[in-house]
Coordinates of C-alpha atoms in Angstrom, one line a residue:
Chain W
X20 CA -55.0 -1.8 -51.9
X21 CA -52.8 -4.3 -52.7
X22 CA -51.7 -3.6 -56.6
X23 CA -53.0 -7.4 -57.4
X24 CA -56.0 -6.8 -55.7
X25 CA -59.5 -6.3 -58.8
X26 CA -60.4 -2.8 -59.2
X27 CA -64.2 -2.3 -57.8
X28 CA -65.7 -1.2 -59.5
X29 CA -69.6 -1.2 -58.3
X30 CA -70.7 -1.2 -55.1
X31 CA -73.9 -1.0 -52.6
X32 CA -73.8 0.0 -48.7
X33 CA -77.2 -0.7 -46.8
X34 CA -78.8 0.0 -49.6
X35 CA -82.7 -0.1 -50.1
X36 CA -84.4 0.4 -53.7
X37 CA -88.7 0.9 -53.7
X38 CA -90.8 3.6 -55.1
X39 CA -92.0 7.3 -53.5
X40 CA -95.1 8.9 -53.8
X41 CA -95.8 12.2 -52.2
X42 CA -97.6 9.9 -48.7
X43 CA -94.5 7.2 -48.4
X44 CA -92.1 4.9 -49.5
X45 CA -92.6 1.5 -49.7
X46 CA -89.7 -0.3 -49.5
X47 CA -88.5 -3.7 -52.4
X48 CA -85.6 -4.5 -50.9
X49 CA -83.4 -3.4 -48.0
X50 CA -80.2 -4.3 -46.4
X51 CA -78.2 -5.2 -49.9
X52 CA -74.6 -5.1 -50.2
X53 CA -72.5 -6.1 -52.3
X54 CA -69.8 -5.1 -55.3
X55 CA -68.8 -5.8 -58.7
X56 CA -65.4 -6.1 -59.3
X57 CA -63.6 -4.8 -63.3
X58 CA -63.5 -8.3 -64.4
X59 CA -66.4 -10.1 -62.8
X60 CA -69.7 -11.6 -64.2
X61 CA -71.9 -11.2 -60.9
X62 CA -75.9 -12.9 -61.4
X63 CA -78.6 -12.1 -59.2
X64 CA -81.4 -13.4 -58.1
X65 CA -84.5 -13.9 -56.5
X66 CA -88.3 -14.8 -56.1
X67 CA -91.1 -12.5 -59.0
X68 CA -91.4 -9.4 -57.1
X69 CA -88.5 -9.4 -55.3
X70 CA -87.4 -6.9 -56.3
X71 CA -84.6 -7.3 -58.9
X72 CA -85.6 -5.1 -61.8
X73 CA -85.8 -2.1 -59.0
X74 CA -82.6 -3.3 -57.8
X75 CA -80.8 -2.9 -61.1
X76 CA -83.5 -0.3 -62.1
X77 CA -81.8 1.8 -58.6
X78 CA -77.9 1.1 -59.6
X79 CA -78.4 2.3 -62.9
X80 CA -79.4 5.8 -62.1
X81 CA -83.6 5.2 -63.2
X82 CA -84.6 5.8 -60.3
X83 CA -83.7 7.2 -56.7
X84 CA -82.8 4.4 -54.3
X85 CA -83.4 5.0 -50.3
X86 CA -81.2 4.7 -48.0
X87 CA -77.9 3.7 -48.1
X88 CA -75.6 5.2 -51.4
X89 CA -74.2 3.4 -54.0
X90 CA -70.3 3.7 -55.6
X91 CA -69.7 3.6 -58.8
X92 CA -65.7 3.5 -59.5
X93 CA -66.0 5.0 -56.3
X94 CA -67.2 7.6 -56.7
X95 CA -71.5 8.7 -55.9
X96 CA -73.7 7.6 -58.1
X97 CA -75.8 10.8 -57.1
X98 CA -72.4 13.4 -58.6
X99 CA -72.6 11.7 -61.3
X100 CA -73.5 13.8 -64.6
X101 CA -75.9 12.0 -67.4
X102 CA -73.0 11.7 -69.9
X103 CA -70.7 10.4 -67.3
X104 CA -72.9 8.5 -66.3
X105 CA -72.9 7.0 -70.1
X106 CA -69.4 6.6 -70.2
X107 CA -68.9 4.2 -67.8
X108 CA -72.4 2.3 -67.3
X109 CA -74.0 1.1 -70.4
X110 CA -77.7 -1.0 -69.5
X111 CA -78.9 -3.9 -71.5
X112 CA -82.9 -3.4 -71.1
X113 CA -86.1 -5.7 -70.9
X114 CA -88.3 -3.6 -72.6
X115 CA -87.0 -4.1 -76.9
X116 CA -86.5 -1.1 -78.2
X117 CA -89.3 1.0 -80.0
X118 CA -88.7 1.3 -83.4
X119 CA -87.8 -2.2 -85.0
X120 CA -87.0 -1.1 -88.2
X121 CA -83.8 0.2 -87.8
X122 CA -80.7 -1.7 -88.6
X123 CA -78.6 -4.0 -86.7
X124 CA -75.3 -2.3 -87.5
X125 CA -77.5 1.3 -87.0
X126 CA -79.5 0.1 -83.6
X127 CA -75.8 -0.4 -82.4
X128 CA -73.4 2.4 -83.2
X129 CA -75.9 4.2 -81.3
X130 CA -74.3 2.2 -78.0
X131 CA -71.6 5.1 -79.6
X132 CA -73.5 8.6 -79.0
X133 CA -72.0 9.7 -76.0
X134 CA -68.9 9.4 -78.0
X135 CA -69.5 11.2 -80.6
X136 CA -70.4 14.4 -81.6
X137 CA -72.9 16.3 -82.6
X138 CA -74.0 15.1 -85.5
X139 CA -73.1 11.1 -84.1
X140 CA -70.7 11.8 -86.6
X141 CA -68.3 8.1 -86.2
X142 CA -64.6 8.4 -85.6
X143 CA -61.7 5.8 -86.9
X144 CA -62.2 4.9 -82.7
X145 CA -65.9 4.2 -83.0
X146 CA -65.9 2.1 -85.5
X147 CA -63.4 -0.1 -84.0
X148 CA -64.9 -0.1 -81.0
X149 CA -68.4 -1.4 -83.0
X150 CA -66.2 -3.9 -85.3
X151 CA -65.4 -5.6 -81.9
X152 CA -68.7 -5.3 -80.8
X153 CA -69.5 -7.6 -84.2
X154 CA -67.5 -10.2 -83.9
X155 CA -67.6 -10.6 -80.1
X156 CA -71.4 -11.0 -80.1
X157 CA -71.0 -13.5 -83.2
X158 CA -73.1 -10.9 -85.2
X159 CA -71.2 -9.7 -88.5
X160 CA -73.1 -11.4 -90.5
X161 CA -76.9 -9.4 -88.7
X162 CA -74.9 -6.2 -90.1
X163 CA -77.1 -5.4 -92.6
X164 CA -81.0 -6.8 -91.4
X165 CA -84.0 -5.0 -90.2
X166 CA -84.5 -5.9 -86.2
X167 CA -87.9 -6.9 -87.3
X168 CA -86.0 -10.1 -89.0
X169 CA -84.3 -10.6 -85.6
X170 CA -85.3 -14.2 -83.4
X171 CA -85.2 -13.2 -79.6
X172 CA -81.8 -15.2 -79.2
X173 CA -80.2 -12.6 -82.1
X174 CA -81.8 -10.0 -80.9
X175 CA -80.6 -10.3 -77.4
X176 CA -77.7 -10.7 -79.2
X177 CA -77.1 -6.9 -80.9
X178 CA -78.8 -5.2 -77.2
X179 CA -75.3 -6.7 -75.5
X180 CA -73.6 -5.2 -78.5
X181 CA -74.5 -2.1 -78.1
X182 CA -74.0 -2.3 -74.6
X183 CA -70.3 -3.6 -75.7
X184 CA -70.0 -0.5 -78.2
X185 CA -70.7 1.6 -75.6
X186 CA -67.6 0.5 -73.9
X187 CA -68.7 1.3 -70.4
X188 CA -66.6 -0.3 -67.4
X189 CA -70.0 -2.0 -65.9
X190 CA -72.5 -3.7 -67.9
X191 CA -75.9 -3.9 -66.1
X192 CA -78.1 -6.4 -67.7
X193 CA -82.0 -7.4 -67.2
X194 CA -83.0 -11.1 -67.4
X195 CA -80.6 -10.9 -70.7
X196 CA -82.1 -15.0 -71.1
X197 CA -85.9 -14.6 -70.8
X198 CA -87.3 -15.5 -74.3
X199 CA -84.7 -17.4 -75.1
X200 CA -84.4 -21.3 -76.0
X201 CA -81.6 -23.3 -73.5
X202 CA -79.6 -23.4 -76.1
X203 CA -79.8 -19.4 -76.6
X204 CA -79.5 -18.9 -72.4
X205 CA -76.3 -21.5 -71.8
X206 CA -75.1 -19.3 -75.2
X207 CA -76.1 -15.5 -73.9
X208 CA -74.0 -16.3 -70.1
X209 CA -71.4 -17.9 -71.7
X210 CA -70.7 -15.0 -73.4
X211 CA -71.0 -13.2 -70.7
X212 CA -68.7 -14.6 -68.7
X213 CA -65.9 -14.7 -70.9
X214 CA -66.4 -11.0 -71.9
X215 CA -65.4 -10.0 -68.6
X216 CA -62.8 -12.5 -68.4
X217 CA -61.6 -11.0 -71.5
X218 CA -62.3 -7.3 -71.7
X219 CA -62.0 -6.7 -67.6
X220 CA -65.1 -5.4 -67.5
X221 CA -67.6 -5.5 -64.9
X222 CA -70.8 -7.7 -66.1
X223 CA -74.2 -7.3 -63.1
X224 CA -77.3 -9.5 -65.0
X225 CA -80.5 -10.2 -63.0
X226 CA -81.5 -13.6 -64.1
X227 CA -84.3 -16.7 -63.2
X228 CA -82.2 -19.6 -64.9
X229 CA -80.7 -19.8 -61.2
X230 CA -78.8 -23.6 -61.9
X231 CA -77.3 -21.6 -65.5
X232 CA -75.8 -18.9 -62.8
X233 CA -74.6 -20.9 -60.8
X234 CA -71.6 -22.4 -63.1
X235 CA -70.9 -19.8 -65.0
X236 CA -70.7 -17.0 -62.2
X237 CA -67.9 -15.1 -60.3
X238 CA -71.0 -13.8 -57.5
X239 CA -74.6 -13.9 -57.4
X240 CA -76.8 -12.0 -54.6
X241 CA -79.1 -14.4 -53.6
X242 CA -82.4 -11.8 -52.4
X243 CA -85.2 -13.0 -50.2
X244 CA -88.2 -11.8 -48.2
X245 CA -85.8 -10.9 -45.5
X246 CA -82.5 -10.2 -46.7
X247 CA -79.7 -10.6 -49.0
X248 CA -77.1 -12.7 -49.4
X249 CA -73.8 -12.2 -51.8
X250 CA -71.3 -14.7 -52.5
X251 CA -69.4 -17.4 -54.6
X252 CA -72.4 -19.8 -55.9
X253 CA -70.7 -22.6 -53.6
X254 CA -70.2 -21.0 -50.5
X255 CA -74.2 -19.7 -51.2
X256 CA -74.5 -23.2 -52.1
X257 CA -73.1 -24.4 -48.5
X258 CA -74.4 -22.3 -46.9
X259 CA -78.0 -22.9 -47.9
X260 CA -78.8 -20.2 -49.3
X261 CA -80.8 -21.9 -52.5
X262 CA -83.2 -24.0 -49.6
X263 CA -85.7 -21.2 -48.8
X264 CA -85.5 -19.3 -52.2
X265 CA -88.8 -20.6 -53.1
X266 CA -91.9 -22.7 -51.3
X267 CA -90.5 -25.9 -50.1
X268 CA -93.3 -28.1 -50.4
X269 CA -92.5 -27.3 -54.8
X270 CA -89.4 -27.0 -55.6
X271 CA -85.9 -28.2 -53.5
X272 CA -82.7 -27.6 -54.0
X273 CA -80.1 -30.8 -55.0
X274 CA -77.1 -29.7 -52.7
X275 CA -74.8 -32.1 -54.9
X276 CA -75.8 -31.2 -58.7
X277 CA -76.2 -27.1 -57.8
X278 CA -79.3 -27.2 -59.2
X279 CA -83.5 -27.5 -58.5
X280 CA -86.0 -31.0 -58.9
X281 CA -89.3 -30.9 -58.6
X282 CA -91.3 -32.2 -55.5
X283 CA -93.2 -35.9 -57.0
Chain E
X17 CA -75.7 5.0 -88.7
X18 CA -75.3 5.0 -92.6
X19 CA -74.9 9.3 -93.7
X20 CA -76.8 10.9 -97.0
X21 CA -73.8 10.0 -98.3
X22 CA -75.5 6.7 -98.8
X23 CA -78.7 7.6 -100.1
X24 CA -76.6 10.6 -102.7
X25 CA -79.1 9.0 -105.7
X26 CA -82.1 9.3 -104.1
X27 CA -81.6 13.2 -102.8
X28 CA -81.0 13.8 -106.3
X29 CA -83.2 12.5 -107.8
X30 CA -85.9 14.8 -104.6
X31 CA -84.5 17.8 -105.9
X32 CA -85.1 17.5 -109.6
X33 CA -88.4 16.3 -108.3
X34 CA -89.1 18.7 -106.8
X35 CA -88.1 21.6 -108.9
X36 CA -90.5 19.1 -111.6
X37 CA -93.6 19.6 -109.7
X38 CA -92.6 23.3 -108.8
X39 CA -92.5 24.6 -112.7
X40 CA -95.4 22.4 -113.1
X41 CA -97.6 23.7 -110.2
X42 CA -96.1 27.6 -111.7
X43 CA -97.3 26.6 -115.2
X44 CA -100.7 24.7 -114.8
X45 CA -104.0 26.3 -113.6
X46 CA -107.4 28.3 -115.0
X47 CA -104.7 29.2 -117.5
X48 CA -101.9 26.9 -118.2
X49 CA -98.5 29.3 -119.0
X50 CA -95.4 27.2 -121.4
X51 CA -92.6 26.2 -119.2
X52 CA -90.4 29.5 -120.9
X53 CA -92.5 31.8 -120.2
X54 CA -92.3 31.2 -117.1
X55 CA -89.1 31.2 -116.3
X56 CA -89.0 34.3 -118.3
X57 CA -91.7 35.7 -115.4
X58 CA -89.3 34.9 -113.2
X59 CA -86.0 36.0 -113.8
X60 CA -87.9 39.8 -114.6
X61 CA -87.9 38.6 -119.0
X62 CA -90.4 39.6 -120.7
X63 CA -93.9 37.3 -121.1
X64 CA -95.7 37.3 -124.4
X65 CA -99.1 38.0 -122.8
X66 CA -98.7 41.3 -119.3
X67 CA -100.8 39.2 -117.8
X68 CA -98.8 36.0 -116.9
X69 CA -96.0 38.1 -115.7
X70 CA -98.6 39.7 -112.7
X71 CA -100.6 35.6 -112.6
X72 CA -96.8 34.0 -111.6
X73 CA -95.4 36.3 -109.6
X74 CA -98.6 38.5 -107.9
X75 CA -100.1 34.2 -107.7
X76 CA -98.8 31.8 -108.7
X77 CA -94.9 32.0 -107.4
X78 CA -96.3 32.7 -103.7
X79 CA -99.2 29.5 -103.6
X80 CA -95.2 27.5 -104.7
X81 CA -93.8 28.7 -102.0
X82 CA -96.6 28.3 -99.4
X83 CA -97.5 24.4 -100.9
X84 CA -93.3 24.1 -100.7
X85 CA -93.9 24.8 -97.2
X86 CA -96.9 23.9 -96.0
X87 CA -95.9 20.6 -97.2
X88 CA -92.4 20.2 -96.0
X89 CA -93.7 21.9 -92.6
X90 CA -96.1 19.1 -92.3
X91 CA -94.0 16.0 -93.4
X92 CA -91.0 17.0 -90.7
X93 CA -93.7 17.5 -87.8
X94 CA -95.6 14.2 -88.7
X95 CA -91.7 12.4 -88.5
X96 CA -91.2 14.1 -84.7
X97 CA -93.8 13.0 -83.6
X98 CA -94.4 9.1 -84.3
X99 CA -90.4 8.7 -83.3
X100 CA -91.0 11.1 -80.0
X101 CA -94.7 8.9 -79.3
X102 CA -93.0 5.6 -80.8
X103 CA -95.7 4.8 -82.7
X104 CA -96.1 4.5 -86.9
X105 CA -100.1 7.0 -86.4
X106 CA -98.6 9.6 -84.4
X107 CA -99.1 12.8 -87.1
X108 CA -100.0 16.8 -86.0
X109 CA -103.6 15.7 -87.6
X110 CA -104.4 12.2 -85.6
X111 CA -102.9 14.1 -82.4
X112 CA -104.7 16.5 -82.2
X113 CA -102.7 19.6 -83.1
X114 CA -104.7 20.6 -86.3
X115 CA -107.3 21.0 -83.7
X116 CA -105.1 22.9 -81.5
X117 CA -104.5 25.8 -84.2
X118 CA -108.1 25.2 -85.3
X119 CA -109.2 26.4 -81.7
X120 CA -107.0 28.7 -81.8
X121 CA -107.6 30.3 -84.9
X122 CA -111.8 30.2 -83.9
X123 CA -110.7 32.0 -81.5
X124 CA -109.6 34.6 -82.7
X125 CA -111.9 35.3 -85.6
X126 CA -114.5 33.9 -83.7
X127 CA -114.1 35.8 -80.5
X128 CA -112.6 39.2 -82.3
X129 CA -115.7 40.9 -82.4
X130 CA -115.9 40.3 -78.8
X131 CA -113.1 43.2 -78.3
X132 CA -113.8 45.6 -81.6
X133 CA -113.2 47.5 -83.7
X134 CA -109.7 48.4 -83.9
X135 CA -108.4 46.8 -81.8
X136 CA -110.3 43.4 -83.4
X137 CA -108.2 44.7 -86.8
X138 CA -105.4 44.5 -84.5
X139 CA -106.1 41.2 -83.5
X140 CA -106.2 39.4 -87.0
X141 CA -103.6 40.8 -87.7
X142 CA -101.1 37.6 -90.0
X143 CA -98.5 37.3 -86.9
X144 CA -101.4 37.0 -84.9
X145 CA -103.3 34.3 -86.4
X146 CA -99.9 32.6 -86.5
X147 CA -99.0 33.4 -82.5
X148 CA -103.5 32.1 -81.9
X149 CA -102.6 29.0 -84.5
X150 CA -99.0 28.0 -82.3
X151 CA -100.0 28.3 -79.5
X152 CA -103.1 26.4 -79.4
X153 CA -100.9 23.4 -81.0
X154 CA -98.7 23.9 -78.3
X155 CA -101.1 24.0 -75.5
X156 CA -102.8 20.6 -76.9
X157 CA -99.3 19.6 -77.4
X158 CA -98.0 19.9 -73.7
X159 CA -101.5 18.7 -72.8
X160 CA -100.9 15.2 -75.3
X161 CA -97.7 15.4 -73.9
X162 CA -98.3 15.9 -69.5
X163 CA -100.9 12.2 -69.5
X164 CA -97.9 10.4 -71.4
X165 CA -96.2 11.1 -68.0
X166 CA -98.2 9.7 -66.3
X167 CA -99.3 7.4 -69.0
X168 CA -97.0 4.8 -71.1
X169 CA -99.2 3.5 -73.1
X170 CA -98.7 5.4 -76.3
X171 CA -102.6 3.8 -77.8
X172 CA -103.7 5.3 -74.9
X173 CA -101.7 8.6 -75.9
X174 CA -103.3 8.4 -79.4
X175 CA -107.2 8.1 -78.0
X176 CA -106.2 10.9 -76.3
X177 CA -105.0 13.4 -79.3
X178 CA -108.2 11.7 -81.0
X179 CA -110.3 12.8 -77.6
X180 CA -108.6 16.6 -78.0
X181 CA -109.6 16.8 -81.3
X182 CA -113.6 16.1 -80.5
X183 CA -113.2 18.3 -77.6
X184 CA -111.5 21.4 -78.8
X185 CA -114.1 20.7 -82.4
X186 CA -117.3 20.6 -79.8
X187 CA -115.6 23.8 -78.1
X188 CA -115.0 25.3 -81.4
X189 CA -119.1 24.7 -82.2
X190 CA -119.9 26.8 -79.4
X191 CA -118.1 29.8 -80.8
X192 CA -119.2 29.3 -83.9
X193 CA -122.4 29.7 -82.5
X194 CA -123.1 33.0 -81.1
X195 CA -120.5 34.6 -84.3
X196 CA -122.2 35.9 -87.3
X197 CA -122.2 34.7 -90.7
X198 CA -119.3 36.8 -91.7
X199 CA -116.7 35.6 -89.0
X200 CA -118.8 32.2 -89.7
X201 CA -117.5 32.4 -93.2
X202 CA -114.3 33.6 -92.2
X203 CA -112.9 30.6 -90.2
X204 CA -114.7 28.1 -92.5
X205 CA -113.0 29.3 -95.6
X206 CA -109.5 28.6 -93.1
X207 CA -110.6 25.2 -92.3
X208 CA -110.2 24.0 -96.3
X209 CA -107.6 24.4 -96.6
X210 CA -106.3 27.0 -98.8
X211 CA -102.8 27.8 -100.5
X212 CA -103.9 30.4 -102.1
X213 CA -104.5 33.9 -101.4
X214 CA -101.1 34.8 -99.8
X215 CA -99.5 38.3 -99.6
X216 CA -95.8 38.2 -99.9
X217 CA -95.8 38.7 -96.0
X218 CA -97.5 36.2 -94.9
X219 CA -95.2 33.9 -97.3
X220 CA -91.9 34.8 -95.2
X221 CA -93.2 34.8 -91.6
X222 CA -94.4 31.4 -93.1
X223 CA -90.6 31.2 -94.2
X224 CA -89.0 32.0 -91.2
X225 CA -91.1 30.1 -88.9
X226 CA -90.5 27.0 -90.8
X227 CA -86.9 27.8 -91.3
X228 CA -86.4 27.8 -87.3
X229 CA -88.5 24.6 -86.6
X230 CA -86.7 22.6 -89.6
X231 CA -83.2 23.8 -88.3
X232 CA -84.8 22.0 -84.5
X233 CA -85.5 20.2 -86.1
X234 CA -82.2 19.2 -87.8
X235 CA -80.0 19.9 -84.7
X236 CA -82.1 17.6 -82.5
X237 CA -81.9 14.7 -85.1
X238 CA -79.2 12.9 -82.7
X239 CA -80.8 13.2 -80.2
X240 CA -84.1 11.8 -82.0
X241 CA -81.9 8.7 -83.5
X242 CA -81.6 7.7 -79.1
X243 CA -85.0 7.9 -78.5
X244 CA -85.9 5.4 -81.7
X245 CA -84.4 2.9 -78.4
X246 CA -86.9 4.0 -76.1
X247 CA -86.7 6.4 -73.5
X248 CA -84.3 4.5 -70.8
X249 CA -81.8 3.1 -73.5
X250 CA -81.5 7.3 -74.8
X251 CA -81.0 8.1 -70.9
X252 CA -78.5 5.8 -70.5
X253 CA -76.8 6.7 -73.2
X254 CA -76.5 10.5 -72.0
X255 CA -79.2 12.2 -73.3
X256 CA -81.7 14.5 -71.0
X257 CA -85.9 13.4 -72.1
X258 CA -87.4 15.8 -70.5
X259 CA -84.7 18.6 -72.5
X260 CA -85.0 16.9 -76.1
X261 CA -88.3 16.3 -75.7
X262 CA -89.0 19.4 -75.2
X263 CA -86.9 21.3 -77.8
X264 CA -89.0 18.6 -79.5
X265 CA -92.3 19.4 -78.9
X266 CA -91.6 23.0 -79.4
X267 CA -90.6 22.3 -83.5
X268 CA -93.3 19.7 -83.9
X269 CA -95.7 22.7 -82.9
X270 CA -93.6 25.5 -84.5
X271 CA -94.0 24.1 -88.3
X272 CA -97.5 22.3 -87.1
X273 CA -99.0 25.8 -86.1
X274 CA -97.5 28.8 -88.4
X275 CA -98.7 25.8 -91.8
X276 CA -102.2 25.4 -90.3
X277 CA -102.5 29.4 -89.6
X278 CA -101.4 30.2 -93.4
X279 CA -103.3 26.6 -94.8
X280 CA -105.2 25.4 -92.6
X281 CA -105.7 22.2 -91.4
X282 CA -104.2 20.5 -93.8
X283 CA -104.6 16.0 -93.2
X284 CA -103.2 13.5 -94.1
X285 CA -99.8 14.7 -94.9
X286 CA -97.9 14.7 -91.6
X287 CA -98.7 10.9 -91.3
X288 CA -98.1 9.6 -94.8
X289 CA -95.2 11.4 -95.6
X290 CA -92.7 10.2 -93.6
X291 CA -93.8 6.4 -93.9
X292 CA -93.6 7.5 -97.9
X293 CA -89.9 8.0 -97.7
X294 CA -89.4 5.4 -95.2
X295 CA -90.3 3.0 -98.4
X296 CA -87.5 4.5 -99.8
X297 CA -84.5 6.0 -98.0
X298 CA -84.2 2.1 -95.8
X299 CA -82.6 4.0 -92.6
X300 CA -83.5 5.5 -89.3
X301 CA -81.2 7.6 -89.0
X302 CA -82.5 10.3 -88.3
X303 CA -80.0 13.4 -90.4
X304 CA -80.7 11.3 -93.2
X305 CA -84.7 11.6 -92.7
X306 CA -85.0 14.5 -91.8
X307 CA -84.2 16.1 -95.3
X308 CA -85.8 13.0 -97.2
X309 CA -89.0 13.5 -95.7
X310 CA -88.7 17.4 -96.1
X311 CA -88.0 16.8 -100.0
X312 CA -91.2 14.6 -100.5
X313 CA -93.0 16.7 -97.8
X314 CA -93.0 19.9 -100.6
X315 CA -93.1 17.3 -103.6
X316 CA -96.0 15.8 -102.5
X317 CA -98.2 19.3 -101.0
X318 CA -96.6 21.0 -104.8
X319 CA -98.1 17.6 -106.2
X320 CA -101.6 17.6 -104.6
X321 CA -101.8 21.8 -105.2
X322 CA -101.3 21.3 -109.4
X323 CA -104.2 18.5 -109.0
X324 CA -106.4 20.9 -106.4
X325 CA -106.2 23.3 -109.6
X326 CA -108.2 21.9 -111.7
X327 CA -106.0 22.1 -114.5
X328 CA -107.2 24.3 -117.6
X329 CA -110.1 24.6 -115.1
X330 CA -112.2 27.8 -114.2
X331 CA -112.4 25.0 -110.7
X332 CA -110.4 25.2 -107.4
X333 CA -110.7 22.0 -105.5
X334 CA -110.2 22.9 -100.9
X335 CA -106.6 21.6 -101.1
X336 CA -107.2 19.1 -97.6
X337 CA -109.9 17.3 -99.2
X338 CA -107.1 16.6 -102.5
X339 CA -105.0 15.6 -99.6
X340 CA -107.0 13.1 -97.9
X341 CA -107.9 11.8 -100.9
X342 CA -104.3 10.6 -102.3
X343 CA -102.6 10.4 -98.0
X344 CA -105.4 7.8 -97.1
X345 CA -105.3 5.6 -100.2
X346 CA -101.5 5.0 -99.9
X347 CA -101.5 4.4 -95.5
X348 CA -104.5 1.7 -96.7
X349 CA -101.9 0.4 -99.3
X350 CA -99.2 0.7 -97.1
X351 CA -101.0 -0.8 -94.3
X352 CA -101.8 -3.8 -96.1
X353 CA -98.9 -4.0 -98.5
X354 CA -96.7 -4.6 -95.1
X355 CA -99.7 -5.4 -93.0
X356 CA -97.9 -3.1 -90.2
X357 CA -96.5 0.3 -90.2
X358 CA -92.8 0.6 -88.8
X359 CA -91.5 4.5 -87.8

């Protein structure tokens, strides 16, 4: 392996995801092959119900995959113990944390759980990681606020800070821009970009903001009913991968601007 | 997470309050005994009246300790349930735990005649009462949990808990129909809730059970903190959900089960105390909350029991009536004032 080549953190080979019941397995998406390297921001896009969340849940080890393989830092995901995985992979989910009574600092500190002893005592290293997470997400001023007092935009930053505090090589985010206004959508994605560049973390997120994702992501995974495409955004545009993402009688993709327009 | 240190002053106040209510509880009753006489009775000195010594040591002290244990145990089990079910309305009473314990005890008391004679009396020993009650609440909790794994909606789980309560009440009803007056009376007195008439041996058994339950709860604090983020987040931080859930449920049923066995089904303490505590301890850290809830539960129960004895009168009210009379308005007041209950 060439020394200047970036390390691959997450890789899938011909992965199929879905649900299994006693009688049959229900494949939601298949033929997924892609990788996320160190310092890369990768977007996962596709229509509603195409299996984005299912794929992310499988990648995060929250549900079993049906076929193919997932490698995390070159080791099969299924070979990881729970705590070991928690040291490599953190998540930001669409569900809101159960307790809104937590303070921002408490919530972010919980990200240190895989690293602390049975009492959850915070060492100097833990405190440093928490401080970094607060600063990186610009949430220092919110530290003592209760979560129920925050806006959606602030909350999203807090959830990202918690994942940062967990200090993993890979962060997986499920639709981190939902419910946010345009400014916060751009803010969150720029933050992810900056984090990937500056900390060398591999970041994978799903989104419906295809326009923004094209502008900010290093690579994109486009899921359609038939297959999945994985490449740099400009190559995907050139190959016309976004053209048929949505029914063309309603929405058109403009290759020059990289934006979707509503058909008159 | 802010630790115990931040709330040092509060803990000092709680401990002082606990001593105060404990002494008050020993001193007041149908016969008022001055506090200095209470002290000399406790430490083996001479009391002005010899009957006072007897009242304190053989009646009021076991009762006060029972109240302390019952309050602490129920309150902590309520806190655990609220975190586990991610629902501010959860508590041993609401989720049918107490009804489960009632069912266990009903089978034991009302069904004892079926076994007859020596075996029947063996069944009614204090240990068997605890085991039956703990088993009853454990089974109900397992049933509620089995449903939890299938249904994600916590509201549905609470409703199912209430339904379990109704079913066990119905079964108890059927059992009482077929039992004789004496057994029925024994069961009904148990169901009123009573902290008194406790032998020292009973107090010891209850203390051992509560201690185990509280210790398991405290050692689960880190997991409980993780659960505040929800199961998926907790799992992503390396928590074994099934193992943790089982341990927490075990601790809850030991606490609620043993308390209910000795003191009867006591309402509202489990639900109300964690919420009252959160008014002062503005943290969600279980390492702080568990000791705080434990102390507050003990204080509230001792206070309720002192009221129930109706100082200066011959009468004693059922403890269940007092906890409900105090607990229900507190919950209503919290809801009206804050418009929502958080956990």
